[in-house]
Amino acid sequence: MEFYRPTSWREALEIRAAQPDALPITGGTDVMVELNFDRARPAALLDLTGVPEITGWSEREGQIQIGASMSYTAIIAELADRLPCLALAARTVGSPQIRNRGTAAGNLGAGSPAGDSHPPLLATGAKVHLESVRGSRELSIDQFYLGVKRTALEPDELIRSIEVPAARGPQQFAKIGTRNAMVIAVCSFAIALDAGSRTVGTGLGSAAPTPRQATDAQDFLAEALPWADRDPLAEELANRFGELVAAAAVPIDDVRGSARYRRHALAVLARRTLGWAWEEYRCA
Amino acid sequence: MRLTIQINGEQHQVDDVWAGESLLYVLRERLGLPGSKNACEQGECGSCTVYLDGTAVCACLVAAGQAQDREVVTVEGLAPGAGELHPVQEAFLAAGAVQCGFCTPGLVVAAHNLVRRNPEPSDAQIREELAGNLCRCTGYEKIMDAVRMAAANTQEAGA
Ligand SMILES: Cc1cc2nc3c(=O)[nH]c(=O)nc-3n(C[C@H](O)[C@H](O)[C@H](O)COP(=O)(O)OP(=O)(O)OC[C@H]3O[C@@H](n4cnc5c(N)ncnc54)[C@H](O)[C@@H]3O)c2cc1C
Ligand code: FES
Ligand code: FES
């Protein structure tokens, strides 16, 4: 097995093109588990932690570019004001040690439907910047997920950054698990209210083969919320929203929970997070 | 491959490292630094916690090659000198926070990382900060005592 340690983004892309069977590794919190347990024997590792171009974040015209090697800890420390939903989700990942290494780009690369980055990225309408020696392309996040652990990433491509619009209204994230730390989500839910365009974004985790949005629920809510009057949230409205979110889920029975429980829990999370977000909007 | 890593202030060169092995393996099996423990190899237990360029990480989840030219501090590197203990280690002993001891090195590094940044942690902050470290013996109460004591001692020493 080879170990490649490029020191520039260009070099990383060239190695990726020349050796598509070299497995990219950033935080290693997914990759190393696979290696330690002999579940993967890639021909080579392509370490991205020595590439300066993909560290940190930048902002342009209200869009935040999150570099592929920015850790969850850094997202929480530096972006909680601009990207509250993603920061909330990042806080629930693993443990301090895992958050110190793990990245949102790695979460996308792994493509698990339970990944905690996905619901916030879906709810906020994020974009993924992919690059190869052939050029670069930008995918809207909902086009990135193709199936369980299958993504739109081509064999010669790397994720360079994730672009997330700075919050234009209240955002919330909630996750169901057996304890507070170190749990893979039984299911999870994110909501983002856009107070400017009066639209709603949602993201569901562990609810279908791929993370997904609940588009009917979004449309219903955007139409039904009393944006101008800022009235308290009507119970029927919250309930209907919960039903539509649950209806968007196609969950499975597994060791972490049954499909029926997941649907129920998603409706509860949807109502609850909407309640929090709406209170924040009313008091703003 | 050949690696050069600074460990506990000393430059180390390691040969014949396999590209897929972890920093934990290099520390324990190649460099004779068994302080960092191997209990799960999947990031769940924290017993392998070390500093990598000043950040607390699970050594079992760092590929050895990722530590090239970086600075690693292990539990062996915390005490000021041979035969001495760091105040955090003293506190673990004094509080009776050590039973079988397997979790202790990782907890000591995690606790060290907490009190150096937050000299007056609340109980909630201690729990949050140690959430990645499992102990199967103590039931955690004595560990909480140890961290409170370590924080108090560190403050005193600093004052
Ligand atoms: C103890 C433990 C607890 C965990 N808890 C959670 C949790 O609560 N929630 C959660 O969502 N996840 C959790 N995880 C899983 C993991 O931490 C996350 O998926 C994390 O986001 C992975 O990021 P990474 O940088 O470590 O990825 P890596 O392990 O480095 O890579 C993951 C995948 O992405 C690919 N990849 C990495 N970077 C790129 C890139 N720039 N371009 C293209 N492909 C790339 C890799 O080839 C690999 O396939 C946990 C893991 C552990 C070990
Ligand atoms: S051995 Fe590394 S976390 Fe358990
Ligand atoms: S003292 Fe035995 S595992 Fe903690």
XYZ file of C-alpha atoms and ligand atoms in Angstrom:
504
model
C 0.000 0.000 0.000
C 1.208 3.472 -0.906
C 0.778 6.639 1.100
C 0.495 9.887 -0.831
C 0.836 13.183 0.928
C 0.308 15.981 -1.607
C 1.215 19.477 -0.479
C -0.916 21.328 -3.026
C -4.444 20.903 -4.376
C -3.123 20.511 -7.921
C -0.875 17.668 -6.837
C -3.777 16.004 -5.012
C -5.914 16.116 -8.181
C -3.067 14.715 -10.267
C -2.545 11.778 -7.915
C -6.286 11.191 -7.820
C -6.405 11.087 -11.641
C -3.362 8.848 -11.959
C -4.490 6.465 -9.245
C -8.266 6.393 -8.830
C -7.979 3.417 -6.457
C -6.110 5.561 -3.907
C -8.602 6.228 -1.116
C -8.808 9.868 -0.013
C -8.392 10.358 3.715
C -9.021 13.581 5.609
C -10.060 13.201 9.266
C -9.775 9.429 8.920
C -12.656 8.851 11.321
C -14.410 6.645 8.778
C -11.425 5.449 6.749
C -9.269 4.306 9.675
C -12.070 2.256 11.218
C -12.365 0.405 7.905
C -8.602 -0.171 7.783
C -8.244 -1.169 11.440
C -10.945 -3.792 11.049
C -9.684 -5.112 7.733
C -12.863 -4.094 5.978
C -10.948 -2.149 3.347
C -7.553 -2.639 1.709
C -7.203 0.225 -0.727
C -4.196 0.228 -3.051
C -3.134 3.530 -1.521
C -4.162 6.343 0.786
C -4.347 9.911 -0.474
C -3.940 12.138 2.571
C -5.535 15.558 2.112
C -4.466 17.064 5.443
C -1.270 18.516 3.959
C -3.133 20.515 1.293
C -3.260 24.200 2.258
C -5.993 25.276 -0.220
C -8.770 23.301 1.475
C -8.308 24.409 5.087
C -10.572 26.952 6.746
C -13.455 28.903 5.234
C -14.190 32.080 3.329
C -17.231 34.202 2.630
C -18.385 35.854 -0.590
C -21.725 37.522 -1.176
C -23.430 35.741 1.674
C -22.092 32.315 0.675
C -19.741 30.478 3.016
C -17.163 28.177 1.420
C -16.202 25.432 3.851
C -12.853 23.930 2.893
C -12.836 20.137 2.678
C -10.462 19.657 5.591
C -12.190 22.018 8.050
C -13.020 20.028 11.188
C -16.369 19.958 12.978
C -14.673 21.634 15.952
C -13.623 24.538 13.723
C -17.122 24.770 12.205
C -18.608 25.022 15.704
C -16.034 27.584 16.867
C -16.002 29.773 13.763
C -19.318 29.410 11.950
C -22.026 28.964 14.585
C -23.314 32.501 13.920
C -23.472 32.223 10.130
C -24.366 28.546 9.835
C -26.288 27.722 13.027
C -27.900 24.567 11.691
C -24.667 22.952 10.544
C -22.953 23.977 13.789
C -25.780 22.448 15.847
C -25.437 19.194 13.917
C -21.642 19.287 14.233
C -21.993 19.534 18.020
C -23.777 16.168 18.057
C -21.085 14.302 16.112
C -19.245 11.620 18.072
C -17.072 13.124 20.798
C -14.576 15.993 21.104
C -11.816 13.782 19.678
C -13.968 12.799 16.684
C -15.044 16.407 16.071
C -11.414 17.525 16.202
C -10.619 15.333 13.182
C -13.873 14.639 11.348
C -15.005 16.856 8.472
C -18.269 17.587 6.680
C -16.568 16.700 3.374
C -15.647 13.295 4.818
C -19.263 12.889 5.908
C -20.293 13.503 2.281
C -17.580 11.184 0.970
C -18.767 8.398 3.265
C -22.339 8.993 2.095
C -24.025 7.304 5.044
C -27.730 8.211 5.209
C -27.198 8.699 8.960
C -24.468 11.352 8.579
C -25.249 14.418 10.665
C -24.038 16.979 8.111
C -26.633 16.007 5.535
C -29.876 17.371 7.049
C -28.458 20.886 7.608
C -26.839 20.962 4.168
C -30.154 19.919 2.581
C -32.210 22.370 4.653
C -29.973 25.291 3.703
C -29.651 24.405 0.019
C -25.885 23.849 0.086
C -23.734 23.134 -2.961
C -20.803 20.748 -3.283
C -17.752 21.841 -5.264
C -16.125 18.887 -6.978
C -12.841 19.060 -8.832
C -10.659 16.856 -10.979
C -7.841 17.482 -13.443
C -10.645 17.692 -16.060
C -12.163 20.720 -14.385
C -14.615 21.627 -11.673
C -18.348 21.353 -11.227
C -20.888 22.405 -8.693
C -23.714 20.145 -7.593
C -26.705 21.117 -5.552
C -26.606 18.975 -2.451
C -29.739 16.964 -3.246
C -28.063 15.765 -6.459
C -24.999 14.531 -4.608
C -26.581 11.506 -2.909
C -27.317 8.580 -5.221
C -27.933 5.648 -2.871
C -26.794 4.076 0.383
C -23.118 5.064 0.551
C -23.216 5.972 -3.150
C -22.549 9.525 -4.249
C -22.101 11.532 -7.441
C -18.330 11.711 -6.869
C -16.478 10.451 -9.968
C -13.411 8.222 -9.459
C -11.033 11.046 -10.357
C -12.844 13.754 -8.372
C -12.302 15.247 -4.945
C -14.570 17.437 -2.862
C -12.884 20.816 -2.689
C -15.423 22.708 -0.604
C -19.030 22.901 0.494
C -20.892 26.140 -0.130
C -23.593 27.067 2.350
C -25.611 30.288 2.314
C -25.279 32.299 5.527
C -28.472 31.953 7.580
C -31.318 34.239 6.567
C -33.549 33.218 9.446
C -33.808 30.777 12.332
C -32.452 27.257 11.877
C -32.723 24.129 14.016
C -31.417 20.576 14.083
C -32.445 17.621 16.232
C -31.320 14.022 16.356
C -32.672 10.917 18.056
C -30.229 8.549 19.733
C -29.810 6.487 22.844
C -27.574 9.031 24.529
C -26.141 12.472 24.031
C -22.681 11.646 22.749
C -21.263 9.063 20.381
C -24.472 7.983 18.691
C -25.374 7.369 15.108
C -28.733 9.018 14.502
C -31.813 6.800 14.678
C -33.211 9.666 12.678
C -32.500 13.371 12.445
C -34.132 16.497 11.136
C -33.079 20.009 10.155
C -35.175 23.057 9.381
C -34.122 26.445 7.995
C -36.510 29.379 7.721
C -35.624 32.011 5.143
C -37.177 35.187 6.501
C -36.288 37.115 3.337
C -37.862 34.905 0.697
C -40.338 33.409 3.191
C -39.399 29.888 2.224
C -38.604 26.813 4.295
C -35.860 24.225 3.891
C -35.814 20.765 5.455
C -33.442 17.816 5.647
C -34.105 14.277 6.875
C -31.401 11.885 8.065
C -31.592 8.093 8.545
C -35.013 8.257 6.951
C -34.434 6.797 3.475
C -31.614 5.237 1.411
C -30.288 8.758 0.927
C -30.627 11.912 2.991
C -33.508 13.905 1.527
C -35.680 16.979 1.688
C -39.385 16.920 2.504
C -40.451 19.134 -0.376
C -44.223 18.886 0.177
C -43.733 19.834 3.822
C -41.526 22.793 2.794
C -44.066 24.092 0.273
C -46.956 23.670 2.672
C -45.184 25.542 5.446
C -43.911 28.388 3.270
C -47.512 28.999 2.192
C -49.169 28.480 5.580
C -46.875 30.281 8.049
C -48.141 33.710 9.201
C -44.867 35.393 8.140
C -46.222 38.955 8.273
C -48.335 38.787 11.435
C -45.878 36.612 13.354
C -48.776 34.868 15.115
C -48.005 32.019 17.485
C -47.682 28.679 15.751
C -51.083 27.009 15.301
C -51.143 23.420 16.496
C -52.900 22.115 13.378
C -50.236 23.704 11.218
C -47.395 22.112 13.191
C -49.175 18.758 13.109
C -49.726 18.911 9.374
C -46.065 19.813 8.875
C -45.054 16.809 10.992
C -47.301 14.512 8.951
C -45.860 15.740 5.675
C -42.292 15.287 6.939
C -43.078 11.733 8.079
C -44.690 11.057 4.694
C -41.459 12.036 2.935
C -39.548 9.332 4.819
C -38.958 5.826 3.471
C -37.226 4.361 6.506
C -36.152 0.814 7.237
C -36.249 -1.453 10.284
C -32.754 -1.941 11.688
C -30.951 -2.408 14.995
C -31.271 1.266 15.825
C -35.019 1.541 15.338
C -38.053 0.370 13.415
C -39.414 2.140 10.348
C -42.600 2.888 12.240
C -40.720 4.478 15.126
C -38.599 6.518 12.739
C -41.669 7.946 10.986
C -43.236 8.815 14.310
C -40.035 10.373 15.653
C -39.530 12.433 12.501
C -42.998 13.959 12.882
C -42.168 14.832 16.492
C -38.770 16.323 15.582
C -40.350 18.311 12.755
C -43.011 19.833 15.020
C -40.545 20.502 17.796
C -37.827 22.143 15.697
C -40.454 24.194 13.861
C -41.747 25.400 17.225
C -38.264 26.532 18.296
C -37.499 28.168 14.971
C -40.856 29.948 14.800
C -40.517 31.340 18.327
C -37.119 32.711 17.368
C -38.599 34.280 14.216
C -41.457 35.873 16.180
C -39.119 37.342 18.781
C -36.568 38.586 16.254
C 7.723 4.066 4.385
C 9.889 6.168 6.654
C 8.338 8.653 9.051
C 9.714 11.546 11.002
C 7.565 12.614 13.926
C 8.276 14.779 16.916
C 7.050 12.923 19.982
C 7.122 14.398 23.471
C 9.640 16.963 22.317
C 11.997 14.507 20.665
C 12.494 13.858 16.977
C 11.832 10.220 16.043
C 12.527 8.434 12.819
C 10.586 5.241 12.172
C 11.290 2.875 9.289
C 9.209 0.251 7.505
C 5.899 1.753 8.483
C 2.986 0.210 6.592
C 0.876 2.888 4.881
C -2.360 1.639 6.438
C -1.265 1.533 10.054
C -2.348 3.969 12.722
C -0.366 6.444 14.763
C -1.379 4.358 17.784
C 0.356 1.317 16.326
C 3.504 3.329 15.638
C 3.556 4.670 19.196
C 2.931 1.360 20.915
C 4.516 -1.251 18.701
C 7.316 0.613 16.954
C 8.401 3.200 19.491
C 7.757 1.400 22.775
C 5.372 4.039 24.100
C 2.558 1.873 25.489
C 0.941 4.648 27.550
C -1.691 5.267 24.899
C -3.966 2.253 25.110
C -5.605 0.251 22.388
C -9.062 -0.779 23.501
C -11.372 -0.431 20.511
C -9.468 0.817 17.455
C -12.603 2.591 16.304
C -12.655 5.940 18.056
C -15.269 4.901 20.599
C -13.318 4.636 23.846
C -10.754 7.465 23.869
C -8.099 5.340 25.594
C -5.656 6.212 22.789
C -6.118 10.000 23.144
C -2.972 11.992 22.302
C -2.217 15.532 21.163
C -1.519 15.977 17.475
C -0.207 19.499 16.884
C -1.877 20.489 20.146
C -5.290 18.981 19.337
C -6.687 16.007 21.252
C -7.347 13.135 18.854
C -7.785 9.369 18.860
C -4.397 8.008 17.785
C -6.144 4.900 16.444
C -7.881 7.042 13.810
C -4.824 8.950 12.613
C -3.020 7.254 9.742
C 0.663 7.034 10.632
C 1.594 9.005 7.517
C -0.653 11.854 8.595
C 1.652 12.428 11.571
C 4.687 13.031 9.327
C 6.457 16.223 10.459
C 3.811 16.829 13.122
C 4.156 17.143 16.884
C 2.683 14.414 19.029
C 2.378 14.538 22.809
C 1.370 11.328 24.548
C 0.499 10.675 28.174
C 4.188 9.870 28.687
C 5.010 13.457 27.783
C 2.805 15.262 30.305
C 4.871 14.934 33.479
C 7.551 17.579 34.016
C 10.322 15.011 34.559
C 11.200 11.385 35.212
C 9.665 10.065 38.415
C 7.299 13.033 38.587
C 3.625 13.395 37.817
C 1.612 16.123 36.200
C -0.978 17.752 38.547
C -3.757 16.130 36.488
C -2.171 12.717 37.084
C -1.751 13.535 40.793
C -5.437 14.392 40.954
C -6.470 11.070 39.389
C -4.433 9.238 42.038
C -5.616 11.382 44.927
C -9.284 11.107 43.932
C -9.145 7.328 43.489
C -10.169 7.704 39.861
C -8.034 4.763 38.775
C -9.161 1.164 39.096
C -7.910 -1.164 36.359
C -6.269 1.886 34.814
C -6.903 1.030 31.210
C -8.916 4.176 30.508
C -6.667 6.387 32.624
C -4.050 7.552 30.091
C -6.730 8.675 27.654
C -8.736 10.343 30.378
C -5.654 12.083 31.718
C -4.906 13.565 28.292
C -8.565 14.558 27.787
C -8.725 16.109 31.262
C -5.390 17.868 30.694
C -6.820 19.279 27.468
C -9.878 20.538 29.336
C -8.238 22.222 32.312
C -5.549 23.949 30.268
C -8.269 25.699 28.224
C -10.919 26.031 30.903
C -9.557 26.348 34.444
C -13.063 26.476 35.958
C -15.117 23.877 34.113
C -18.710 23.245 35.169
C -19.796 19.638 35.707
C -21.710 19.783 32.437
C -18.575 20.956 30.635
C -16.508 18.165 32.187
C -19.060 15.564 31.088
C -19.205 17.006 27.592
C -15.433 17.161 27.274
C -14.945 13.587 28.500
C -17.817 12.146 26.446
C -15.348 10.396 24.155
C -13.636 8.460 26.962
C -15.145 5.268 28.331
C -14.400 3.732 31.707
C -15.768 0.335 32.619
C -14.739 0.357 36.281
C -15.219 3.581 38.163
C -18.718 4.710 37.296
C -17.193 8.118 36.490
C -17.919 9.847 39.822
C -14.302 9.616 40.977
C -13.187 10.772 37.561
C -15.402 13.843 37.924
C -13.805 14.433 41.339
C -10.348 14.085 39.804
C -11.031 16.614 37.079
C -12.533 19.123 39.545
C -9.461 18.658 41.718
C -7.105 18.956 38.747
C -8.790 22.192 37.719
C -8.514 23.603 41.250
C -4.844 22.555 41.536
C -4.002 24.000 38.140
C -5.588 27.294 39.126
C -3.667 27.361 42.374
C -0.412 26.561 40.608
C -1.089 29.327 38.091
C -2.064 31.906 40.728
C -16.467 7.036 17.284
C -17.104 7.655 16.072
C -18.267 8.392 16.213
C -18.875 8.955 15.090
N -20.008 9.684 15.279
C -20.605 10.246 14.206
C -21.780 11.019 14.378
O -22.273 11.235 15.496
N -22.346 11.558 13.267
C -21.810 11.383 12.013
O -22.371 11.903 11.049
N -20.709 10.650 11.829
C -20.091 10.077 12.893
N -18.965 9.329 12.703
C -18.456 9.091 11.353
C -17.396 10.098 10.875
O -16.788 10.741 11.973
C -17.995 11.161 9.958
O -18.572 10.563 8.831
C -16.976 12.218 9.527
O -17.668 13.317 8.984
C -15.998 11.699 8.498
O -15.078 12.748 8.186
P -13.519 12.430 8.030
O -12.873 13.693 7.563
O -12.983 11.800 9.227
O -13.583 11.386 6.819
P -12.533 10.280 6.322
O -12.603 9.083 7.175
O -11.219 10.899 6.083
O -13.214 9.978 4.917
C -14.537 9.484 4.802
C -14.865 9.169 3.346
O -14.851 10.348 2.559
C -13.855 10.278 1.559
N -13.262 11.614 1.500
C -12.715 12.310 2.529
N -12.379 13.560 2.123
C -12.701 13.648 0.808
C -12.602 14.683 -0.188
N -12.108 15.889 0.104
N -13.061 14.407 -1.431
C -13.586 13.203 -1.734
N -13.717 12.198 -0.844
C -13.282 12.414 0.406
C -12.901 9.185 1.980
O -12.258 8.564 0.894
C -13.849 8.239 2.688
O -14.526 7.442 1.754
C -18.313 8.763 13.806
C -17.131 8.045 13.673
C -16.523 7.494 14.788
C -15.239 6.726 14.631
S -8.511 2.695 20.877
Fe -8.718 4.614 19.919
S -10.617 5.280 20.644
Fe -10.542 3.275 21.434
S -10.428 2.231 35.551
Fe -10.875 0.433 34.435
S -11.658 1.215 32.584
Fe -11.511 2.974 33.783
